[in-house]
Short mmCIF file of C-alpha atoms in Angstrom, two decimals:
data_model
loop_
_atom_site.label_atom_id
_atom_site.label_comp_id
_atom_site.label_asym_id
_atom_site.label_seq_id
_atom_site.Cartn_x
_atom_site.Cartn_y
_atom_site.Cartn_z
CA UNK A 45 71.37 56.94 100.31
CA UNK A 46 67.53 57.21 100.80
CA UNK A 47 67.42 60.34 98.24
CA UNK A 48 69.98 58.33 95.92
CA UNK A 49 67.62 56.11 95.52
CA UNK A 50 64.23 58.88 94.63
CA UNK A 51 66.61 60.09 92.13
CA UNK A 52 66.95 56.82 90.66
CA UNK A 53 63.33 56.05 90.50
CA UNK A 54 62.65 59.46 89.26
CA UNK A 55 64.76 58.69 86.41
CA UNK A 56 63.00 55.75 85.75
CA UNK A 57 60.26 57.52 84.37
CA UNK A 58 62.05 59.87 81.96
CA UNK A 59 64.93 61.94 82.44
CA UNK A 60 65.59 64.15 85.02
CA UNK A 61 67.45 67.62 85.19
CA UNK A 62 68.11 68.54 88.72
CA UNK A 63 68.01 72.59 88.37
CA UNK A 64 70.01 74.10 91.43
CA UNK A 65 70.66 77.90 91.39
CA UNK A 66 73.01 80.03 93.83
CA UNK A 67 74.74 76.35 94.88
CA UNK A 68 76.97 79.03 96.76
CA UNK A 69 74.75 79.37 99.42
CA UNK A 70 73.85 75.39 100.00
CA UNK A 71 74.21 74.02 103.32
CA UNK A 72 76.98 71.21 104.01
CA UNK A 73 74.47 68.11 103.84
CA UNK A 74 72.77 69.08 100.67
CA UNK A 75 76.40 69.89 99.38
CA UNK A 76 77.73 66.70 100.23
CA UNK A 77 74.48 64.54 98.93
CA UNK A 78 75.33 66.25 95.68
CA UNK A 79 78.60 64.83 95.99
CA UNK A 80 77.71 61.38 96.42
CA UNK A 81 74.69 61.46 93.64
CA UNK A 82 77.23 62.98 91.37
CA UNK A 83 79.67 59.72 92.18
CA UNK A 84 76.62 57.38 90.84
CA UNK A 85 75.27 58.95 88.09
CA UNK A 86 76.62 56.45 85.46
CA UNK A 87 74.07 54.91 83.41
CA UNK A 88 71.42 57.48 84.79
CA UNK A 89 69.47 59.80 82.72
CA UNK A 90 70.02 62.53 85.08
CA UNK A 91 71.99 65.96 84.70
CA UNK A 92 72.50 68.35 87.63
CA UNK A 93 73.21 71.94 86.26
CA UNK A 94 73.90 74.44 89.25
CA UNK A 95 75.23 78.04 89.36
CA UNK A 96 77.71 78.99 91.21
CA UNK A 97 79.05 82.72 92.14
CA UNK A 98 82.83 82.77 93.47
CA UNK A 99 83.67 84.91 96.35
CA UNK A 100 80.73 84.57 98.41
CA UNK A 101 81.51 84.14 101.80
CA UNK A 102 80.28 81.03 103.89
CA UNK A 103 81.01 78.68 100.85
CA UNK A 104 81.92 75.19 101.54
CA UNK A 105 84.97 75.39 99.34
CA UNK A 106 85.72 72.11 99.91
CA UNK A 107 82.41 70.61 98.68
CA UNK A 108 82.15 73.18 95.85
CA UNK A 109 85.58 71.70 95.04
CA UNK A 110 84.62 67.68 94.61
CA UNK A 111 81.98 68.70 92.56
CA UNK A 112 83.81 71.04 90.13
CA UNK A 113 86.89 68.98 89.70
CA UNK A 114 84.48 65.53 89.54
CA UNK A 115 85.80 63.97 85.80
CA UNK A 116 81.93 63.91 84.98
CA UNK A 117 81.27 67.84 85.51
CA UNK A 118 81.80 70.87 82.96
CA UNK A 119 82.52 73.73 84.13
CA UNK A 120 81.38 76.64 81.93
CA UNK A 121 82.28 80.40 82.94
CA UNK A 122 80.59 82.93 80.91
CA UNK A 123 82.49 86.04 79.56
CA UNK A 124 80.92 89.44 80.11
CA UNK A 125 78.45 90.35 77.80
CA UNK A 126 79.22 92.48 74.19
CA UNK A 127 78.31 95.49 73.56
CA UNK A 128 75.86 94.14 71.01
CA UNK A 129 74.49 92.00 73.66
CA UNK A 130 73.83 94.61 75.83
CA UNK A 131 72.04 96.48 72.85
CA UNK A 132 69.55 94.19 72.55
CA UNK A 133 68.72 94.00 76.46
CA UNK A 134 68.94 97.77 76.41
CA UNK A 135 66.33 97.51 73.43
CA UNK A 136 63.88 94.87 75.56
CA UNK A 137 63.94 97.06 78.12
CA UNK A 138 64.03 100.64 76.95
CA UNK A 139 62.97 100.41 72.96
CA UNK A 140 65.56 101.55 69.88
CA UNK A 141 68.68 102.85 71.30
CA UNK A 142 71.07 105.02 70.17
CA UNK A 143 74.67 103.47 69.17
CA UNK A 144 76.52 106.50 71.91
CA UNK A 145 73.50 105.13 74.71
CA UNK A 146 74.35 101.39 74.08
CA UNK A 147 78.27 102.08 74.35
CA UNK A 148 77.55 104.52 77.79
CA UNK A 149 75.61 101.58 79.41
CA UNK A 150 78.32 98.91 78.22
CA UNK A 151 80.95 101.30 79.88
CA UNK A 152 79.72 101.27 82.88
CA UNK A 153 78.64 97.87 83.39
CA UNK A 154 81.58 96.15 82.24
CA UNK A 155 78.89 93.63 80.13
CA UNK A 156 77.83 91.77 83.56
CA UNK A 157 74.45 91.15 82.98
CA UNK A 158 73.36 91.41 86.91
CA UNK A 159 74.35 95.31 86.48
CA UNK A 160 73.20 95.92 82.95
CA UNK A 161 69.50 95.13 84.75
CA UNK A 162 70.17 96.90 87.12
CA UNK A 163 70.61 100.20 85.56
CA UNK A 164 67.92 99.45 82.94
CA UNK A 165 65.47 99.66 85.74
CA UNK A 166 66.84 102.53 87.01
CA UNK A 167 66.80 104.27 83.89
CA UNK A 168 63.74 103.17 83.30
CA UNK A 169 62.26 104.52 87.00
CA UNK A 170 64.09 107.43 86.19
CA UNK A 171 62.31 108.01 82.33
CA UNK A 172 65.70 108.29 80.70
CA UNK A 173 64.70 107.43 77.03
CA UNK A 174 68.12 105.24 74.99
CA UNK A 175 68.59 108.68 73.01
CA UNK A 176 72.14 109.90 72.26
CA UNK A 177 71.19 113.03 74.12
CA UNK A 178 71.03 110.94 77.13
CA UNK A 179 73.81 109.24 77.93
CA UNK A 180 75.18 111.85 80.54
CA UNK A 181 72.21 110.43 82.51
CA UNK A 182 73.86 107.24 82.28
CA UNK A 183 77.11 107.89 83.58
CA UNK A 184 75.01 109.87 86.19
CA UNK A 185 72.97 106.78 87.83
CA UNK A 186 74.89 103.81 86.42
CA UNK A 187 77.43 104.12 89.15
CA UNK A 188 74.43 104.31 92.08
CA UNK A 189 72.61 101.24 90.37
CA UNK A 190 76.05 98.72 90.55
CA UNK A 191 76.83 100.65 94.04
CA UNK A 192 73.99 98.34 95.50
CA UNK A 193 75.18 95.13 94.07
CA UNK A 194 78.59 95.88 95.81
CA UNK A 195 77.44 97.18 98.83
CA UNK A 196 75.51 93.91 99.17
CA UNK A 197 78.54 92.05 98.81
CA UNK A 198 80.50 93.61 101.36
CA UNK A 199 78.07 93.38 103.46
CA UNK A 200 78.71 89.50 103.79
CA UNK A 201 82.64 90.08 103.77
CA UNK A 202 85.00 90.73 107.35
CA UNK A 203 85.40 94.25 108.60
CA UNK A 204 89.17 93.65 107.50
CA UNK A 205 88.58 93.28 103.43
CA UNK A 206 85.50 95.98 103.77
CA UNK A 207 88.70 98.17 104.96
CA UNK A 208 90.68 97.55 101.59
CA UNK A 209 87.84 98.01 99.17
CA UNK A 210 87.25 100.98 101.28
CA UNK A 211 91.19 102.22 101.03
CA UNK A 212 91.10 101.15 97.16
CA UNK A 213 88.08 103.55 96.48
CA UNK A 214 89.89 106.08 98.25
CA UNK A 215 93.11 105.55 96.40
CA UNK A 216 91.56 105.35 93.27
CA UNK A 217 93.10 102.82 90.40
CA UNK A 218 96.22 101.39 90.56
CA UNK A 219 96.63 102.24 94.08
CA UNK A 220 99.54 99.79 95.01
CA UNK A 221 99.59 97.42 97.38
CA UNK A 222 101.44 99.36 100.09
CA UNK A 223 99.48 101.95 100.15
CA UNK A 224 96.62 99.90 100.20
CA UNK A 225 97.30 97.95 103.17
CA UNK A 226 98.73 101.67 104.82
CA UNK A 227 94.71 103.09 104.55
CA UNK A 228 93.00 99.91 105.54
CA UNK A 229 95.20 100.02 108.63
CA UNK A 230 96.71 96.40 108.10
CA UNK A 231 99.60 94.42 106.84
CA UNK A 232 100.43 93.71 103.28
CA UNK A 233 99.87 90.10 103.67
CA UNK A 234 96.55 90.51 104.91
CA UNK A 235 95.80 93.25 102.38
CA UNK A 236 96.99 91.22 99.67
CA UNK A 237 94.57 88.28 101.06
CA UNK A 238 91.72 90.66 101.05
CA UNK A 239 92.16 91.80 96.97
CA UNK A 240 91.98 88.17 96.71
CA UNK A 241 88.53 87.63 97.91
CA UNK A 242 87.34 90.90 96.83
CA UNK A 243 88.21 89.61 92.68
CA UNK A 244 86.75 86.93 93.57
CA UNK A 245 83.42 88.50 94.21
CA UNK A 246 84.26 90.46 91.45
CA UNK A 247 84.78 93.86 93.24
CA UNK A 248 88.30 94.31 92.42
CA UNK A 249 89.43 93.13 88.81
CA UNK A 250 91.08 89.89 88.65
CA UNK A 251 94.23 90.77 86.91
CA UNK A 252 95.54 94.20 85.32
CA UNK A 253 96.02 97.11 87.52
CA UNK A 254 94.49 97.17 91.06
CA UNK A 255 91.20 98.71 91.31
CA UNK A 256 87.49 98.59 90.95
#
């Protein structure tokens, strides 16, 4: 109630954008404060805007929940990037590129921003110039550059799903459930359970085929 009411004055003075970033990884009282500010914000000049990453695990799923399905909130989920997109951050970052270097780096990202960086700075530790002549180079340390983003990831997860994204890998695409959950050393309900939260933290692909 007490910060309910600094928000309020704050927004007496002009209005106020509450900026939160990785709301994933808030703690249950600043989740539910949230909550109740969000209930009251009628006739105040405030806007929250938070980011939020599905999958992690340790989310309050039930907070996360109130605030996403509030009438008041949008929710907007961005779609990967284009390759044109990733052009121009390959041209930021490297200079001109070559059409065949922008397509390589789009191909192996999948056009998520996060990895796109990612393997710009290791191209660019690396001295791999955005020539045509050089996209070999690209297939050759794109896959180490997103391997730390999904290490990280698991690293957060249960033993049990680190088992199935291990059994997938070793499978390779389309592996079947089955024979998933016959590598990991676990039941298919479990398995199954584990793809689950591994799409969500968008290790395993949504919807298609199974696999990375």
């Amino acid at each position: 109630n007490g910060l309910h009411h600094l928000v309020v004055n704050l927004s007496d003075r002009g209005p106020l954008v509450l900026a939160i970033d990785d709301l994933h990884w808030g703690d249950s009282a600043s989740l539910r404060f949230l909550v109740y500010l969000s209930r009251r914000l009628t006739g105040l000049r405030v806007l929250i805007v938070a980011t939020v990453r599905t999958g992690e695990v340790g989310t309050d799923e039930l907070l996360l929940g109130e605030l996403a399905s509030d009438a008041e909130t949008e929710v907007m989920r961005p779609h990967a990037l284009t390759e044109e997109a990733t052009g121009s951050l390959v041209h930021e970052r490297l200079g001109n590129p070559a059409a065949a270097f922008v397509s390589a780096c789009h191909a192996v990202t999948a056009g998520n921003p996060l990895l796109i960086r990612q393997l710009l700075g290791a191209l660019e530790a690396n001295g791999v110039r955005p020539d045509a002549d050089r996209v070999d180079e690209v297939r050759a340390i794109g896959p180490r550059a997103v391997l730390r983003t999904v290490l990280s990831r698991l690293a957060r997860m249960p033993a049990s799903t680190v088992a199935v994204a291990r059994a997938a890998a070793i499978l390779g695409e389309q592996p079947g459930l089955p024979a998933l959950a016959a590598v990991a050393g676990t039941d298919e309900e479990e398995a199954a359970d584990a793809v689950a939260r591994l799409a969500r933290a968008d290790i395993l692909r949504a919807e298609g085929p199974l696999g990375f």
